[in-house]
């Protein structure tokens, strides 16, 4: 019964309660240990690959256990080092956080398998596997932490790991992208740090639950609004919302696909997650101002992203601009700030992580087949690789919101919530954005897959030798599994929708979160 | 450029510097010092040796590859955090062996964590200096 002292709700009806102390830190410890073990075996690339995949399997399993215990036992919290709640660093898992950790596990596993074939020997030798897992650790840490400064630390961990992954290999275009990426993210970190400092100066705490209580009692609402705007800029840069998104399309298409896929799937979503967390827990006293700003930014982000994508000719650049536009949909639900709208956001984030990771992985297979990402020189893939075409079409149509795929339901819930709340303008913008997304996806489909291949147009593309069986498995299994997940979410909407609704209910009423964190308060 | 004075002095200084670094490490829990400073001082000793005798020689004196030192240090730090989990306490809770230990005061997991930090800092700094020296 030792956990009684650790500030967790006691649930007498569950005798075989799992040890939350362990379960909550595992999603951080597993990637860390995996990266560490990979570091020791840096001379044996094959073994490293196996360790990396094994670590991701362990992460996925532990995240599922965490999710199950949160689903049954409610919000769980542990403070590091056994210090009482507002002083020690709290790790908190509610439905939203644990769902994100599960998604990180799925994405991590898919990309780790894919990387076995996609990452060259030189990049492995310089620590690809280690930094990939450090990145996953940062992502999971950011999802689970309940402390503003600790969140800052996880952002830095992610920034360092992602900078190494971006620059690894030292190709000129990669370095150019990496410099833009790092500069913009450092500016974001500076904003974040300033915001954390002012928050501490104002309310005297960095624990999010504690700060949430104290911000409500603040005399001057503009101090809270100022803080909210600082956090909005800091996380807005990370999440790539309008007008702070330009670093993303400038850098995401430069590294190998196994790197950019995990960036596209997970990294920007950490920014969105932080926005959702902060603007549902801490800054809810002046919703008429803060969330209205978010809603306007959501609309402009959607539109600027799709218009940016329309003029692009490169497979991955189109996808990168679409990340920006999709971020708009995710924060649209946050801006409307009703339980249904928040559920829409949560559903959208889950759907988008799977779909966007998959699209990037597919672009990598296309590159492997034809040696280029340039749409004008691609073509004829529908004839030569029919399976790949289907696997591309599923996430692409899902992204555009075609029923019955997952993206349709995500947009459906958001539009429904928008109509309920009377926000007809944002609904119209969202629908126009959806149509323009379809336009971009059909452009890729038409150019890369449907169009006849220009025969004899140029020299044989480099690096297109015969596929080995292992390579084929490593390339195809992740994309097929992710596509199957997309289809199954679309066909059986209820489970994920239940998760989203429950996550949204917890987000809309932070009392339970605050109580779980501060339960052991002296 | 080799200097006789420097290399002769280093022979005397290196053991002293390493002893100082251990002193800083052990004193760190309650007074100024700790794994980070200790590791830096130890690394400074090896760097000095490198300047006096060349990087190759200082690598031989270090015995282990910096990368391995770094990994071991991280491993030690993680283990120190994991130990409390065995007694169902939160990650990183400080556990102490009851009673005082001569000279250093007390033995516990924070001490182990500091040893980890010491190794990481030593590994990282020597690795960075090695890489710079190769350029």
mmCIF file with all atom_site columns, C-alpha atoms in Angstrom, chain A residues 285-448:
data_model
loop_
_atom_site.group_PDB
_atom_site.id
_atom_site.type_symbol
_atom_site.label_atom_id
_atom_site.label_alt_id
_atom_site.label_comp_id
_atom_site.label_asym_id
_atom_site.label_entity_id
_atom_site.label_seq_id
_atom_site.pdbx_PDB_ins_code
_atom_site.Cartn_x
_atom_site.Cartn_y
_atom_site.Cartn_z
_atom_site.occupancy
_atom_site.B_iso_or_equiv
_atom_site.pdbx_formal_charge
_atom_site.auth_seq_id
_atom_site.auth_comp_id
_atom_site.auth_asym_id
_atom_site.auth_atom_id
_atom_site.pdbx_PDB_model_num
ATOM 1   C CA . UNK A 1 285 ? -10.280 32.615 -17.575 1.00 0.00 ? 285 UNK A CA 1
ATOM 2   C CA . UNK A 1 286 ? -10.666 34.860 -20.648 1.00 0.00 ? 286 UNK A CA 1
ATOM 3   C CA . UNK A 1 287 ? -11.781 32.451 -23.356 1.00 0.00 ? 287 UNK A CA 1
ATOM 4   C CA . UNK A 1 288 ? -13.440 35.268 -25.315 1.00 0.00 ? 288 UNK A CA 1
ATOM 5   C CA . UNK A 1 289 ? -10.009 36.694 -26.059 1.00 0.00 ? 289 UNK A CA 1
ATOM 6   C CA . UNK A 1 290 ? -7.441  33.864 -26.021 1.00 0.00 ? 290 UNK A CA 1
ATOM 7   C CA . UNK A 1 291 ? -9.463  31.195 -27.780 1.00 0.00 ? 291 UNK A CA 1
ATOM 8   C CA . UNK A 1 292 ? -10.842 33.677 -30.320 1.00 0.00 ? 292 UNK A CA 1
ATOM 9   C CA . UNK A 1 293 ? -7.235  34.442 -31.296 1.00 0.00 ? 293 UNK A CA 1
ATOM 10  C CA . UNK A 1 294 ? -6.566  30.707 -31.636 1.00 0.00 ? 294 UNK A CA 1
ATOM 11  C CA . UNK A 1 295 ? -9.644  30.287 -33.833 1.00 0.00 ? 295 UNK A CA 1
ATOM 12  C CA . UNK A 1 296 ? -8.544  33.059 -36.208 1.00 0.00 ? 296 UNK A CA 1
ATOM 13  C CA . UNK A 1 297 ? -5.062  31.510 -36.375 1.00 0.00 ? 297 UNK A CA 1
ATOM 14  C CA . UNK A 1 298 ? -6.653  28.111 -37.078 1.00 0.00 ? 298 UNK A CA 1
ATOM 15  C CA . UNK A 1 299 ? -8.485  29.468 -40.112 1.00 0.00 ? 299 UNK A CA 1
ATOM 16  C CA . UNK A 1 300 ? -5.476  31.301 -41.529 1.00 0.00 ? 300 UNK A CA 1
ATOM 17  C CA . UNK A 1 301 ? -3.233  28.288 -40.892 1.00 0.00 ? 301 UNK A CA 1
ATOM 18  C CA . UNK A 1 302 ? -5.565  25.964 -42.827 1.00 0.00 ? 302 UNK A CA 1
ATOM 19  C CA . UNK A 1 303 ? -5.770  28.260 -45.813 1.00 0.00 ? 303 UNK A CA 1
ATOM 20  C CA . UNK A 1 304 ? -2.123  29.339 -45.994 1.00 0.00 ? 304 UNK A CA 1
ATOM 21  C CA . UNK A 1 305 ? -1.027  25.695 -45.749 1.00 0.00 ? 305 UNK A CA 1
ATOM 22  C CA . UNK A 1 306 ? -3.152  24.433 -48.627 1.00 0.00 ? 306 UNK A CA 1
ATOM 23  C CA . UNK A 1 307 ? -2.314  27.407 -50.841 1.00 0.00 ? 307 UNK A CA 1
ATOM 24  C CA . UNK A 1 308 ? 1.355   26.858 -50.117 1.00 0.00 ? 308 UNK A CA 1
ATOM 25  C CA . UNK A 1 309 ? 0.972   23.220 -51.160 1.00 0.00 ? 309 UNK A CA 1
ATOM 26  C CA . UNK A 1 310 ? -0.759  24.067 -54.443 1.00 0.00 ? 310 UNK A CA 1
ATOM 27  C CA . UNK A 1 311 ? 2.292   25.636 -56.055 1.00 0.00 ? 311 UNK A CA 1
ATOM 28  C CA . UNK A 1 312 ? 4.734   22.931 -54.948 1.00 0.00 ? 312 UNK A CA 1
ATOM 29  C CA . UNK A 1 313 ? 6.126   20.293 -57.299 1.00 0.00 ? 313 UNK A CA 1
ATOM 30  C CA . UNK A 1 314 ? 8.036   18.093 -54.844 1.00 0.00 ? 314 UNK A CA 1
ATOM 31  C CA . UNK A 1 315 ? 6.308   15.107 -53.196 1.00 0.00 ? 315 UNK A CA 1
ATOM 32  C CA . UNK A 1 316 ? 7.546   15.819 -49.688 1.00 0.00 ? 316 UNK A CA 1
ATOM 33  C CA . UNK A 1 317 ? 7.193   19.598 -49.967 1.00 0.00 ? 317 UNK A CA 1
ATOM 34  C CA . UNK A 1 318 ? 3.517   19.211 -50.797 1.00 0.00 ? 318 UNK A CA 1
ATOM 35  C CA . UNK A 1 319 ? 3.116   16.936 -47.784 1.00 0.00 ? 319 UNK A CA 1
ATOM 36  C CA . UNK A 1 320 ? 5.004   19.415 -45.583 1.00 0.00 ? 320 UNK A CA 1
ATOM 37  C CA . UNK A 1 321 ? 2.678   22.274 -46.484 1.00 0.00 ? 321 UNK A CA 1
ATOM 38  C CA . UNK A 1 322 ? -0.247  20.004 -45.747 1.00 0.00 ? 322 UNK A CA 1
ATOM 39  C CA . UNK A 1 323 ? 1.059   19.409 -42.238 1.00 0.00 ? 323 UNK A CA 1
ATOM 40  C CA . UNK A 1 324 ? 0.702   23.158 -41.723 1.00 0.00 ? 324 UNK A CA 1
ATOM 41  C CA . UNK A 1 325 ? -2.843  23.236 -43.024 1.00 0.00 ? 325 UNK A CA 1
ATOM 42  C CA . UNK A 1 326 ? -3.839  20.207 -40.921 1.00 0.00 ? 326 UNK A CA 1
ATOM 43  C CA . UNK A 1 327 ? -2.450  21.847 -37.778 1.00 0.00 ? 327 UNK A CA 1
ATOM 44  C CA . UNK A 1 328 ? -5.112  24.471 -38.416 1.00 0.00 ? 328 UNK A CA 1
ATOM 45  C CA . UNK A 1 329 ? -7.836  21.847 -38.055 1.00 0.00 ? 329 UNK A CA 1
ATOM 46  C CA . UNK A 1 330 ? -6.334  20.552 -34.833 1.00 0.00 ? 330 UNK A CA 1
ATOM 47  C CA . UNK A 1 331 ? -6.339  23.944 -33.154 1.00 0.00 ? 331 UNK A CA 1
ATOM 48  C CA . UNK A 1 332 ? -9.735  24.809 -34.635 1.00 0.00 ? 332 UNK A CA 1
ATOM 49  C CA . UNK A 1 333 ? -11.324 22.504 -32.049 1.00 0.00 ? 333 UNK A CA 1
ATOM 50  C CA . UNK A 1 334 ? -9.263  24.142 -29.312 1.00 0.00 ? 334 UNK A CA 1
ATOM 51  C CA . UNK A 1 335 ? -10.384 27.581 -30.468 1.00 0.00 ? 335 UNK A CA 1
ATOM 52  C CA . UNK A 1 336 ? -14.076 26.666 -30.340 1.00 0.00 ? 336 UNK A CA 1
ATOM 53  C CA . UNK A 1 337 ? -13.526 25.216 -26.861 1.00 0.00 ? 337 UNK A CA 1
ATOM 54  C CA . UNK A 1 338 ? -16.605 23.050 -26.462 1.00 0.00 ? 338 UNK A CA 1
ATOM 55  C CA . UNK A 1 339 ? -16.288 19.397 -25.339 1.00 0.00 ? 339 UNK A CA 1
ATOM 56  C CA . UNK A 1 340 ? -17.326 18.174 -28.795 1.00 0.00 ? 340 UNK A CA 1
ATOM 57  C CA . UNK A 1 341 ? -14.863 20.492 -30.526 1.00 0.00 ? 341 UNK A CA 1
ATOM 58  C CA . UNK A 1 342 ? -12.050 19.337 -28.256 1.00 0.00 ? 342 UNK A CA 1
ATOM 59  C CA . UNK A 1 343 ? -12.994 15.732 -29.053 1.00 0.00 ? 343 UNK A CA 1
ATOM 60  C CA . UNK A 1 344 ? -12.713 16.680 -32.726 1.00 0.00 ? 344 UNK A CA 1
ATOM 61  C CA . UNK A 1 345 ? -9.224  18.058 -32.125 1.00 0.00 ? 345 UNK A CA 1
ATOM 62  C CA . UNK A 1 346 ? -8.120  14.953 -30.251 1.00 0.00 ? 346 UNK A CA 1
ATOM 63  C CA . UNK A 1 347 ? -9.528  12.695 -32.962 1.00 0.00 ? 347 UNK A CA 1
ATOM 64  C CA . UNK A 1 348 ? -7.886  14.819 -35.627 1.00 0.00 ? 348 UNK A CA 1
ATOM 65  C CA . UNK A 1 349 ? -4.480  14.622 -33.937 1.00 0.00 ? 349 UNK A CA 1
ATOM 66  C CA . UNK A 1 350 ? -4.704  10.826 -33.632 1.00 0.00 ? 350 UNK A CA 1
ATOM 67  C CA . UNK A 1 351 ? -5.835  10.417 -37.240 1.00 0.00 ? 351 UNK A CA 1
ATOM 68  C CA . UNK A 1 352 ? -3.257  12.814 -38.574 1.00 0.00 ? 352 UNK A CA 1
ATOM 69  C CA . UNK A 1 353 ? -0.278  11.213 -36.812 1.00 0.00 ? 353 UNK A CA 1
ATOM 70  C CA . UNK A 1 354 ? -1.011  7.870  -38.483 1.00 0.00 ? 354 UNK A CA 1
ATOM 71  C CA . UNK A 1 355 ? -1.885  9.273  -41.888 1.00 0.00 ? 355 UNK A CA 1
ATOM 72  C CA . UNK A 1 356 ? 0.925   11.778 -42.253 1.00 0.00 ? 356 UNK A CA 1
ATOM 73  C CA . UNK A 1 357 ? 3.599   9.365  -41.078 1.00 0.00 ? 357 UNK A CA 1
ATOM 74  C CA . UNK A 1 358 ? 2.289   6.907  -43.644 1.00 0.00 ? 358 UNK A CA 1
ATOM 75  C CA . UNK A 1 359 ? 2.304   9.422  -46.491 1.00 0.00 ? 359 UNK A CA 1
ATOM 76  C CA . UNK A 1 360 ? 5.925   10.321 -45.795 1.00 0.00 ? 360 UNK A CA 1
ATOM 77  C CA . UNK A 1 361 ? 6.871   6.646  -45.638 1.00 0.00 ? 361 UNK A CA 1
ATOM 78  C CA . UNK A 1 362 ? 5.120   6.075  -48.991 1.00 0.00 ? 362 UNK A CA 1
ATOM 79  C CA . UNK A 1 363 ? 7.050   8.984  -50.509 1.00 0.00 ? 363 UNK A CA 1
ATOM 80  C CA . UNK A 1 364 ? 10.192  7.174  -49.393 1.00 0.00 ? 364 UNK A CA 1
ATOM 81  C CA . UNK A 1 365 ? 9.188   3.992  -51.213 1.00 0.00 ? 365 UNK A CA 1
ATOM 82  C CA . UNK A 1 366 ? 8.497   6.070  -54.332 1.00 0.00 ? 366 UNK A CA 1
ATOM 83  C CA . UNK A 1 367 ? 11.939  7.574  -53.995 1.00 0.00 ? 367 UNK A CA 1
ATOM 84  C CA . UNK A 1 368 ? 13.440  4.122  -53.585 1.00 0.00 ? 368 UNK A CA 1
ATOM 85  C CA . UNK A 1 369 ? 11.708  2.965  -56.781 1.00 0.00 ? 369 UNK A CA 1
ATOM 86  C CA . UNK A 1 370 ? 12.386  5.989  -58.957 1.00 0.00 ? 370 UNK A CA 1
ATOM 87  C CA . UNK A 1 371 ? 15.231  7.879  -57.280 1.00 0.00 ? 371 UNK A CA 1
ATOM 88  C CA . UNK A 1 372 ? 13.388  11.198 -57.129 1.00 0.00 ? 372 UNK A CA 1
ATOM 89  C CA . UNK A 1 373 ? 10.747  13.173 -55.216 1.00 0.00 ? 373 UNK A CA 1
ATOM 90  C CA . UNK A 1 374 ? 10.099  15.488 -58.181 1.00 0.00 ? 374 UNK A CA 1
ATOM 91  C CA . UNK A 1 375 ? 6.530   14.993 -59.400 1.00 0.00 ? 375 UNK A CA 1
ATOM 92  C CA . UNK A 1 376 ? 7.267   16.019 -62.997 1.00 0.00 ? 376 UNK A CA 1
ATOM 93  C CA . UNK A 1 377 ? 9.769   13.195 -63.472 1.00 0.00 ? 377 UNK A CA 1
ATOM 94  C CA . UNK A 1 378 ? 7.641   10.570 -61.727 1.00 0.00 ? 378 UNK A CA 1
ATOM 95  C CA . UNK A 1 379 ? 4.819   8.652  -63.361 1.00 0.00 ? 379 UNK A CA 1
ATOM 96  C CA . UNK A 1 380 ? 3.401   5.254  -64.177 1.00 0.00 ? 380 UNK A CA 1
ATOM 97  C CA . UNK A 1 381 ? 3.580   3.941  -60.611 1.00 0.00 ? 381 UNK A CA 1
ATOM 98  C CA . UNK A 1 382 ? -0.012  2.746  -60.788 1.00 0.00 ? 382 UNK A CA 1
ATOM 99  C CA . UNK A 1 383 ? 1.033   0.291  -63.471 1.00 0.00 ? 383 UNK A CA 1
ATOM 100 C CA . UNK A 1 384 ? 4.366   -0.786 -62.004 1.00 0.00 ? 384 UNK A CA 1
ATOM 101 C CA . UNK A 1 385 ? 3.473   -0.755 -58.290 1.00 0.00 ? 385 UNK A CA 1
ATOM 102 C CA . UNK A 1 386 ? -0.269  -1.261 -57.822 1.00 0.00 ? 386 UNK A CA 1
ATOM 103 C CA . UNK A 1 387 ? 0.012   -2.217 -54.135 1.00 0.00 ? 387 UNK A CA 1
ATOM 104 C CA . UNK A 1 388 ? 1.946   0.963  -53.386 1.00 0.00 ? 388 UNK A CA 1
ATOM 105 C CA . UNK A 1 389 ? -0.698  2.978  -55.224 1.00 0.00 ? 389 UNK A CA 1
ATOM 106 C CA . UNK A 1 390 ? -3.446  1.597  -53.012 1.00 0.00 ? 390 UNK A CA 1
ATOM 107 C CA . UNK A 1 391 ? -1.374  2.207  -49.895 1.00 0.00 ? 391 UNK A CA 1
ATOM 108 C CA . UNK A 1 392 ? -0.850  5.797  -51.008 1.00 0.00 ? 392 UNK A CA 1
ATOM 109 C CA . UNK A 1 393 ? -4.480  6.352  -51.895 1.00 0.00 ? 393 UNK A CA 1
ATOM 110 C CA . UNK A 1 394 ? -5.827  5.321  -48.480 1.00 0.00 ? 394 UNK A CA 1
ATOM 111 C CA . UNK A 1 395 ? -3.983  7.909  -46.364 1.00 0.00 ? 395 UNK A CA 1
ATOM 112 C CA . UNK A 1 396 ? -4.213  10.533 -49.125 1.00 0.00 ? 396 UNK A CA 1
ATOM 113 C CA . UNK A 1 397 ? -8.001  10.296 -49.340 1.00 0.00 ? 397 UNK A CA 1
ATOM 114 C CA . UNK A 1 398 ? -8.193  10.081 -45.564 1.00 0.00 ? 398 UNK A CA 1
ATOM 115 C CA . UNK A 1 399 ? -6.197  13.311 -45.315 1.00 0.00 ? 399 UNK A CA 1
ATOM 116 C CA . UNK A 1 400 ? -8.623  15.006 -47.682 1.00 0.00 ? 400 UNK A CA 1
ATOM 117 C CA . UNK A 1 401 ? -11.571 13.744 -45.621 1.00 0.00 ? 401 UNK A CA 1
ATOM 118 C CA . UNK A 1 402 ? -13.246 11.289 -47.978 1.00 0.00 ? 402 UNK A CA 1
ATOM 119 C CA . UNK A 1 403 ? -15.731 8.957  -46.218 1.00 0.00 ? 403 UNK A CA 1
ATOM 120 C CA . UNK A 1 404 ? -15.491 6.406  -44.736 1.00 0.00 ? 404 UNK A CA 1
ATOM 121 C CA . UNK A 1 405 ? -11.811 6.968  -43.881 1.00 0.00 ? 405 UNK A CA 1
ATOM 122 C CA . UNK A 1 406 ? -10.555 8.370  -40.574 1.00 0.00 ? 406 UNK A CA 1
ATOM 123 C CA . UNK A 1 407 ? -10.081 11.920 -41.852 1.00 0.00 ? 407 UNK A CA 1
ATOM 124 C CA . UNK A 1 408 ? -13.753 12.190 -42.761 1.00 0.00 ? 408 UNK A CA 1
ATOM 125 C CA . UNK A 1 409 ? -14.842 11.509 -39.190 1.00 0.00 ? 409 UNK A CA 1
ATOM 126 C CA . UNK A 1 410 ? -12.262 13.909 -37.815 1.00 0.00 ? 410 UNK A CA 1
ATOM 127 C CA . UNK A 1 411 ? -13.525 16.714 -40.045 1.00 0.00 ? 411 UNK A CA 1
ATOM 128 C CA . UNK A 1 412 ? -17.138 15.668 -39.481 1.00 0.00 ? 412 UNK A CA 1
ATOM 129 C CA . UNK A 1 413 ? -16.871 16.097 -35.706 1.00 0.00 ? 413 UNK A CA 1
ATOM 130 C CA . UNK A 1 414 ? -15.143 19.466 -36.048 1.00 0.00 ? 414 UNK A CA 1
ATOM 131 C CA . UNK A 1 415 ? -17.737 20.746 -38.526 1.00 0.00 ? 415 UNK A CA 1
ATOM 132 C CA . UNK A 1 416 ? -20.558 19.458 -36.334 1.00 0.00 ? 416 UNK A CA 1
ATOM 133 C CA . UNK A 1 417 ? -19.052 21.209 -33.316 1.00 0.00 ? 417 UNK A CA 1
ATOM 134 C CA . UNK A 1 418 ? -18.589 24.362 -35.374 1.00 0.00 ? 418 UNK A CA 1
ATOM 135 C CA . UNK A 1 419 ? -22.213 24.419 -36.486 1.00 0.00 ? 419 UNK A CA 1
ATOM 136 C CA . UNK A 1 420 ? -23.392 23.748 -32.918 1.00 0.00 ? 420 UNK A CA 1
ATOM 137 C CA . UNK A 1 421 ? -21.316 26.668 -31.701 1.00 0.00 ? 421 UNK A CA 1
ATOM 138 C CA . UNK A 1 422 ? -22.498 28.908 -34.527 1.00 0.00 ? 422 UNK A CA 1
ATOM 139 C CA . UNK A 1 423 ? -19.045 29.401 -35.995 1.00 0.00 ? 423 UNK A CA 1
ATOM 140 C CA . UNK A 1 424 ? -20.127 29.302 -39.638 1.00 0.00 ? 424 UNK A CA 1
ATOM 141 C CA . UNK A 1 425 ? -17.091 31.183 -40.966 1.00 0.00 ? 425 UNK A CA 1
ATOM 142 C CA . UNK A 1 426 ? -14.566 28.707 -39.563 1.00 0.00 ? 426 UNK A CA 1
ATOM 143 C CA . UNK A 1 427 ? -16.705 25.804 -40.792 1.00 0.00 ? 427 UNK A CA 1
ATOM 144 C CA . UNK A 1 428 ? -16.720 27.277 -44.296 1.00 0.00 ? 428 UNK A CA 1
ATOM 145 C CA . UNK A 1 429 ? -12.963 27.775 -44.171 1.00 0.00 ? 429 UNK A CA 1
ATOM 146 C CA . UNK A 1 430 ? -12.480 24.199 -42.973 1.00 0.00 ? 430 UNK A CA 1
ATOM 147 C CA . UNK A 1 431 ? -14.582 22.801 -45.804 1.00 0.00 ? 431 UNK A CA 1
ATOM 148 C CA . UNK A 1 432 ? -12.768 24.860 -48.445 1.00 0.00 ? 432 UNK A CA 1
ATOM 149 C CA . UNK A 1 433 ? -9.483  23.680 -46.943 1.00 0.00 ? 433 UNK A CA 1
ATOM 150 C CA . UNK A 1 434 ? -10.677 20.085 -47.275 1.00 0.00 ? 434 UNK A CA 1
ATOM 151 C CA . UNK A 1 435 ? -11.494 20.513 -50.960 1.00 0.00 ? 435 UNK A CA 1
ATOM 152 C CA . UNK A 1 436 ? -8.124  22.113 -51.661 1.00 0.00 ? 436 UNK A CA 1
ATOM 153 C CA . UNK A 1 437 ? -6.424  19.231 -49.817 1.00 0.00 ? 437 UNK A CA 1
ATOM 154 C CA . UNK A 1 438 ? -8.195  16.838 -52.142 1.00 0.00 ? 438 UNK A CA 1
ATOM 155 C CA . UNK A 1 439 ? -6.864  18.894 -55.054 1.00 0.00 ? 439 UNK A CA 1
ATOM 156 C CA . UNK A 1 440 ? -3.264  18.483 -53.842 1.00 0.00 ? 440 UNK A CA 1
ATOM 157 C CA . UNK A 1 441 ? -3.651  14.771 -53.208 1.00 0.00 ? 441 UNK A CA 1
ATOM 158 C CA . UNK A 1 442 ? -5.121  14.221 -56.676 1.00 0.00 ? 442 UNK A CA 1
ATOM 159 C CA . UNK A 1 443 ? -2.193  16.202 -58.064 1.00 0.00 ? 443 UNK A CA 1
ATOM 160 C CA . UNK A 1 444 ? 0.275   13.759 -56.482 1.00 0.00 ? 444 UNK A CA 1
ATOM 161 C CA . UNK A 1 445 ? -1.892  10.843 -57.578 1.00 0.00 ? 445 UNK A CA 1
ATOM 162 C CA . UNK A 1 446 ? -2.158  12.139 -61.134 1.00 0.00 ? 446 UNK A CA 1
ATOM 163 C CA . UNK A 1 447 ? 1.494   13.036 -61.517 1.00 0.00 ? 447 UNK A CA 1
ATOM 164 C CA . UNK A 1 448 ? 3.257   10.208 -59.704 1.00 0.00 ? 448 UNK A CA 1
#
